[in-house]
Amino acid sequence: SHRPALDGDVMPALPALIMDAWRGRLDARWIEEQIARQLDAFEDRFGRAPDHVDGHQHVHQLRGVLQPLLRQLRQRYGAHRPWLRNTAPGLLAGLPFAAGLKARFIARLGARELRAAAQAEGWRTNRHFLGVYDFGAGARGYAALVHQWFFNATDGDLLMCHPALQIGRAH
């Protein structure tokens, strides 16, 4: 089972984490500790529970992560549950093939399982996830993608971006 170095801030590389999750080899105790540590940090910083939960690089939906996450959220927040980010892709019309492929891959990591758990237990989620992007299109390409994502958006969809990433200036 996967248990990285004892330093709580050291995370495994994403491919290794995904493979261990798919193989059912994640250390459940380590996962629980990481979730608790991150929720503690959020609460300490903001003085309240989160409004929504999503894992960096979509890890919240992985096998071996989703159920411990839901358990922690139920224990901490009871009926005041945050909503969960679902990665099921929305409409992909007009988007580059690679973007659609990446969106489908991300969803394959656990969107169906997250949606089923959310429906069974009454968790709120977004309907679809928009904005899958490889950060390589430049400013004009990114603007075209945003336009297409908005064109494809339907009620309940979520467009997520990384605002701290500078993609350069259009000339």
PDB file of C-alpha atoms in Angstrom:
ATOM      1  CA  SER A   1       0.000   0.000   0.000  1.00  0.00           C
ATOM      2  CA  HIS A   2       1.095   3.531  -0.655  1.00  0.00           C
ATOM      3  CA  ARG A   3       2.472   5.444   2.298  1.00  0.00           C
ATOM      4  CA  PRO A   4       4.866   8.255   1.371  1.00  0.00           C
ATOM      5  CA  ALA A   5       7.471   9.793   3.662  1.00  0.00           C
ATOM      6  CA  LEU A   6       6.318  10.677   7.172  1.00  0.00           C
ATOM      7  CA  ASP A   7       6.265  14.404   6.390  1.00  0.00           C
ATOM      8  CA  GLY A   8       2.540  15.192   6.031  1.00  0.00           C
ATOM      9  CA  ASP A   9       3.238  17.765   3.317  1.00  0.00           C
ATOM     10  CA  VAL A  10       4.888  15.281   0.957  1.00  0.00           C
ATOM     11  CA  MET A  11       2.421  14.013  -1.604  1.00  0.00           C
ATOM     12  CA  PRO A  12       3.072  11.236  -4.080  1.00  0.00           C
ATOM     13  CA  ALA A  13       3.258  12.038  -7.767  1.00  0.00           C
ATOM     14  CA  LEU A  14      -0.197  12.042  -9.343  1.00  0.00           C
ATOM     15  CA  PRO A  15       0.402   9.029 -11.642  1.00  0.00           C
ATOM     16  CA  ALA A  16       1.566   6.937  -8.669  1.00  0.00           C
ATOM     17  CA  LEU A  17      -1.430   8.017  -6.595  1.00  0.00           C
ATOM     18  CA  ILE A  18      -3.842   7.167  -9.426  1.00  0.00           C
ATOM     19  CA  MET A  19      -2.274   3.751  -9.993  1.00  0.00           C
ATOM     20  CA  ASP A  20      -2.332   2.898  -6.286  1.00  0.00           C
ATOM     21  CA  ALA A  21      -5.970   4.020  -6.092  1.00  0.00           C
ATOM     22  CA  TRP A  22      -6.956   1.857  -9.069  1.00  0.00           C
ATOM     23  CA  ARG A  23      -5.141  -1.116  -7.549  1.00  0.00           C
ATOM     24  CA  GLY A  24      -6.794  -0.545  -4.160  1.00  0.00           C
ATOM     25  CA  ARG A  25      -3.387  -0.026  -2.563  1.00  0.00           C
ATOM     26  CA  LEU A  26      -3.790   3.359  -0.873  1.00  0.00           C
ATOM     27  CA  ASP A  27      -3.057   3.394   2.842  1.00  0.00           C
ATOM     28  CA  ALA A  28      -6.497   4.187   4.325  1.00  0.00           C
ATOM     29  CA  ARG A  29      -5.055   5.612   7.531  1.00  0.00           C
ATOM     30  CA  TRP A  30      -2.711   7.922   5.629  1.00  0.00           C
ATOM     31  CA  ILE A  31      -5.597   9.093   3.414  1.00  0.00           C
ATOM     32  CA  GLU A  32      -7.747   9.824   6.496  1.00  0.00           C
ATOM     33  CA  GLU A  33      -4.862  11.744   8.088  1.00  0.00           C
ATOM     34  CA  GLN A  34      -4.328  13.838   4.958  1.00  0.00           C
ATOM     35  CA  ILE A  35      -8.008  14.692   4.658  1.00  0.00           C
ATOM     36  CA  ALA A  36      -8.237  15.631   8.344  1.00  0.00           C
ATOM     37  CA  ARG A  37      -5.049  17.710   8.109  1.00  0.00           C
ATOM     38  CA  GLN A  38      -6.314  19.615   5.083  1.00  0.00           C
ATOM     39  CA  LEU A  39      -9.767  20.255   6.559  1.00  0.00           C
ATOM     40  CA  ASP A  40      -8.129  21.386   9.818  1.00  0.00           C
ATOM     41  CA  ALA A  41      -5.931  23.798   7.872  1.00  0.00           C
ATOM     42  CA  PHE A  42      -8.923  25.212   6.011  1.00  0.00           C
ATOM     43  CA  GLU A  43     -10.936  25.683   9.204  1.00  0.00           C
ATOM     44  CA  ASP A  44      -7.962  27.276  10.998  1.00  0.00           C
ATOM     45  CA  ARG A  45      -7.397  29.712   8.139  1.00  0.00           C
ATOM     46  CA  PHE A  46     -11.021  30.654   7.406  1.00  0.00           C
ATOM     47  CA  GLY A  47     -12.713  29.975  10.744  1.00  0.00           C
ATOM     48  CA  ARG A  48     -15.484  27.937   9.175  1.00  0.00           C
ATOM     49  CA  ALA A  49     -16.290  24.824   7.186  1.00  0.00           C
ATOM     50  CA  PRO A  50     -15.691  24.847   3.439  1.00  0.00           C
ATOM     51  CA  ASP A  51     -18.609  25.674   1.126  1.00  0.00           C
ATOM     52  CA  HIS A  52     -17.401  23.087  -1.369  1.00  0.00           C
ATOM     53  CA  VAL A  53     -14.805  20.352  -1.575  1.00  0.00           C
ATOM     54  CA  ASP A  54     -12.671  19.362  -4.489  1.00  0.00           C
ATOM     55  CA  GLY A  55      -9.311  17.703  -4.591  1.00  0.00           C
ATOM     56  CA  HIS A  56      -6.324  19.196  -6.335  1.00  0.00           C
ATOM     57  CA  GLN A  57      -5.938  17.362  -9.638  1.00  0.00           C
ATOM     58  CA  HIS A  58      -9.315  15.695  -8.999  1.00  0.00           C
ATOM     59  CA  VAL A  59      -8.030  13.242  -6.343  1.00  0.00           C
ATOM     60  CA  HIS A  60     -11.167  13.607  -4.197  1.00  0.00           C
ATOM     61  CA  GLN A  61     -13.009  11.190  -6.491  1.00  0.00           C
ATOM     62  CA  LEU A  62     -10.390   8.426  -6.519  1.00  0.00           C
ATOM     63  CA  ARG A  63     -11.127   4.959  -5.205  1.00  0.00           C
ATOM     64  CA  GLY A  64      -9.783   4.886  -1.679  1.00  0.00           C
ATOM     65  CA  VAL A  65     -10.137   8.656  -1.265  1.00  0.00           C
ATOM     66  CA  LEU A  66     -13.842   9.350  -1.895  1.00  0.00           C
ATOM     67  CA  GLN A  67     -15.301   7.242   0.918  1.00  0.00           C
ATOM     68  CA  PRO A  68     -12.833   8.465   3.585  1.00  0.00           C
ATOM     69  CA  LEU A  69     -13.539  12.018   2.422  1.00  0.00           C
ATOM     70  CA  LEU A  70     -17.302  11.556   2.735  1.00  0.00           C
ATOM     71  CA  ARG A  71     -16.842   9.953   6.156  1.00  0.00           C
ATOM     72  CA  GLN A  72     -14.778  12.924   7.367  1.00  0.00           C
ATOM     73  CA  LEU A  73     -17.288  15.423   5.973  1.00  0.00           C
ATOM     74  CA  ARG A  74     -20.244  13.636   7.609  1.00  0.00           C
ATOM     75  CA  GLN A  75     -18.455  13.517  10.967  1.00  0.00           C
ATOM     76  CA  ARG A  76     -17.330  17.139  10.894  1.00  0.00           C
ATOM     77  CA  TYR A  77     -20.268  18.928   9.335  1.00  0.00           C
ATOM     78  CA  GLY A  78     -23.337  16.741   9.840  1.00  0.00           C
ATOM     79  CA  ALA A  79     -26.294  18.226   7.984  1.00  0.00           C
ATOM     80  CA  HIS A  80     -24.308  21.330   6.928  1.00  0.00           C
ATOM     81  CA  ARG A  81     -22.518  19.469   4.195  1.00  0.00           C
ATOM     82  CA  PRO A  82     -20.390  21.245   1.618  1.00  0.00           C
ATOM     83  CA  TRP A  83     -21.113  20.500  -2.005  1.00  0.00           C
ATOM     84  CA  LEU A  84     -18.763  18.242  -3.936  1.00  0.00           C
ATOM     85  CA  ARG A  85     -17.186  18.906  -7.317  1.00  0.00           C
ATOM     86  CA  ASN A  86     -18.276  16.325  -9.859  1.00  0.00           C
ATOM     87  CA  THR A  87     -15.966  15.851 -12.847  1.00  0.00           C
ATOM     88  CA  ALA A  88     -18.503  14.419 -15.317  1.00  0.00           C
ATOM     89  CA  PRO A  89     -17.792  16.284 -18.553  1.00  0.00           C
ATOM     90  CA  GLY A  90     -20.359  18.646 -19.968  1.00  0.00           C
ATOM     91  CA  LEU A  91     -20.960  19.223 -23.637  1.00  0.00           C
ATOM     92  CA  LEU A  92     -17.715  19.068 -25.592  1.00  0.00           C
ATOM     93  CA  ALA A  93     -18.967  20.586 -28.857  1.00  0.00           C
ATOM     94  CA  GLY A  94     -16.356  22.661 -30.658  1.00  0.00           C
ATOM     95  CA  LEU A  95     -13.548  21.804 -28.260  1.00  0.00           C
ATOM     96  CA  PRO A  96     -10.218  20.355 -29.395  1.00  0.00           C
ATOM     97  CA  PHE A  97     -10.030  16.561 -29.429  1.00  0.00           C
ATOM     98  CA  ALA A  98      -7.303  16.537 -26.754  1.00  0.00           C
ATOM     99  CA  ALA A  99      -9.459  18.599 -24.361  1.00  0.00           C
ATOM    100  CA  GLY A 100     -12.355  16.168 -24.768  1.00  0.00           C
ATOM    101  CA  LEU A 101     -10.064  13.205 -24.252  1.00  0.00           C
ATOM    102  CA  LYS A 102      -8.614  14.734 -21.072  1.00  0.00           C
ATOM    103  CA  ALA A 103     -12.120  15.547 -19.769  1.00  0.00           C
ATOM    104  CA  ARG A 104     -13.212  11.952 -20.309  1.00  0.00           C
ATOM    105  CA  PHE A 105     -10.064  10.596 -18.637  1.00  0.00           C
ATOM    106  CA  ILE A 106     -10.563  12.809 -15.572  1.00  0.00           C
ATOM    107  CA  ALA A 107     -14.176  11.667 -15.314  1.00  0.00           C
ATOM    108  CA  ARG A 108     -13.117   8.035 -15.647  1.00  0.00           C
ATOM    109  CA  LEU A 109     -11.093   8.442 -12.443  1.00  0.00           C
ATOM    110  CA  GLY A 110     -14.303   8.496 -10.394  1.00  0.00           C
ATOM    111  CA  ALA A 111     -17.067  10.836 -11.582  1.00  0.00           C
ATOM    112  CA  ARG A 112     -19.614   8.010 -11.780  1.00  0.00           C
ATOM    113  CA  GLU A 113     -18.782   6.802  -8.279  1.00  0.00           C
ATOM    114  CA  LEU A 114     -18.924  10.330  -6.864  1.00  0.00           C
ATOM    115  CA  ARG A 115     -22.289  10.998  -8.502  1.00  0.00           C
ATOM    116  CA  ALA A 116     -23.722   7.694  -7.209  1.00  0.00           C
ATOM    117  CA  ALA A 117     -22.518   8.376  -3.652  1.00  0.00           C
ATOM    118  CA  ALA A 118     -23.820  11.949  -3.800  1.00  0.00           C
ATOM    119  CA  GLN A 119     -27.261  10.839  -4.981  1.00  0.00           C
ATOM    120  CA  ALA A 120     -27.453   8.010  -2.432  1.00  0.00           C
ATOM    121  CA  GLU A 121     -26.464  10.235   0.502  1.00  0.00           C
ATOM    122  CA  GLY A 122     -27.928  13.594  -0.507  1.00  0.00           C
ATOM    123  CA  TRP A 123     -24.706  15.478  -1.271  1.00  0.00           C
ATOM    124  CA  ARG A 124     -25.019  18.484  -3.556  1.00  0.00           C
ATOM    125  CA  THR A 125     -22.836  18.560  -6.662  1.00  0.00           C
ATOM    126  CA  ASN A 126     -22.452  20.441  -9.879  1.00  0.00           C
ATOM    127  CA  ARG A 127     -24.036  18.744 -12.882  1.00  0.00           C
ATOM    128  CA  HIS A 128     -21.035  18.790 -15.214  1.00  0.00           C
ATOM    129  CA  PHE A 129     -17.465  19.981 -15.115  1.00  0.00           C
ATOM    130  CA  LEU A 130     -16.185  22.427 -17.731  1.00  0.00           C
ATOM    131  CA  GLY A 131     -12.756  23.901 -18.281  1.00  0.00           C
ATOM    132  CA  VAL A 132     -10.445  20.941 -18.860  1.00  0.00           C
ATOM    133  CA  TYR A 133      -7.358  22.424 -20.435  1.00  0.00           C
ATOM    134  CA  ASP A 134      -3.656  21.604 -20.802  1.00  0.00           C
ATOM    135  CA  PHE A 135      -2.447  25.202 -20.237  1.00  0.00           C
ATOM    136  CA  GLY A 136      -0.744  25.291 -23.640  1.00  0.00           C
ATOM    137  CA  ALA A 137      -3.045  27.302 -25.915  1.00  0.00           C
ATOM    138  CA  GLY A 138      -1.748  30.776 -25.056  1.00  0.00           C
ATOM    139  CA  ALA A 139      -3.945  33.764 -24.262  1.00  0.00           C
ATOM    140  CA  ARG A 140      -5.946  33.792 -27.513  1.00  0.00           C
ATOM    141  CA  GLY A 141      -6.431  30.042 -27.499  1.00  0.00           C
ATOM    142  CA  TYR A 142      -7.522  30.152 -23.882  1.00  0.00           C
ATOM    143  CA  ALA A 143     -10.019  32.941 -24.649  1.00  0.00           C
ATOM    144  CA  ALA A 144     -11.472  30.781 -27.448  1.00  0.00           C
ATOM    145  CA  LEU A 145     -11.775  27.839 -25.048  1.00  0.00           C
ATOM    146  CA  VAL A 146     -13.553  29.962 -22.428  1.00  0.00           C
ATOM    147  CA  HIS A 147     -15.978  31.146 -25.102  1.00  0.00           C
ATOM    148  CA  GLN A 148     -16.669  27.534 -26.108  1.00  0.00           C
ATOM    149  CA  TRP A 149     -17.105  26.401 -22.505  1.00  0.00           C
ATOM    150  CA  PHE A 150     -19.684  29.132 -21.926  1.00  0.00           C
ATOM    151  CA  PHE A 151     -21.406  28.186 -25.177  1.00  0.00           C
ATOM    152  CA  ASN A 152     -21.607  24.542 -24.009  1.00  0.00           C
ATOM    153  CA  ALA A 153     -22.637  25.323 -20.414  1.00  0.00           C
ATOM    154  CA  THR A 154     -26.025  24.210 -19.136  1.00  0.00           C
ATOM    155  CA  ASP A 155     -27.788  24.735 -15.796  1.00  0.00           C
ATOM    156  CA  GLY A 156     -25.802  23.269 -12.937  1.00  0.00           C
ATOM    157  CA  ASP A 157     -22.476  23.100 -14.775  1.00  0.00           C
ATOM    158  CA  LEU A 158     -19.257  24.329 -13.172  1.00  0.00           C
ATOM    159  CA  LEU A 159     -16.457  26.150 -14.951  1.00  0.00           C
ATOM    160  CA  MET A 160     -13.243  25.977 -12.954  1.00  0.00           C
ATOM    161  CA  CYS A 161     -10.023  27.787 -13.704  1.00  0.00           C
ATOM    162  CA  HIS A 162      -6.656  28.351 -12.071  1.00  0.00           C
ATOM    163  CA  PRO A 163      -6.527  32.149 -11.801  1.00  0.00           C
ATOM    164  CA  ALA A 164      -3.016  32.250 -10.352  1.00  0.00           C
ATOM    165  CA  LEU A 165      -1.492  30.768 -13.487  1.00  0.00           C
ATOM    166  CA  GLN A 166      -0.243  33.432 -15.853  1.00  0.00           C
ATOM    167  CA  ILE A 167      -0.628  32.323 -19.461  1.00  0.00           C
ATOM    168  CA  GLY A 168       1.074  35.278 -21.099  1.00  0.00           C
ATOM    169  CA  ARG A 169      -0.114  38.281 -23.036  1.00  0.00           C
ATOM    170  CA  ALA A 170      -1.771  38.318 -26.409  1.00  0.00           C
ATOM    171  CA  HIS A 171       0.003  40.590 -28.887  1.00  0.00           C
TER     172      HIS A 171
END
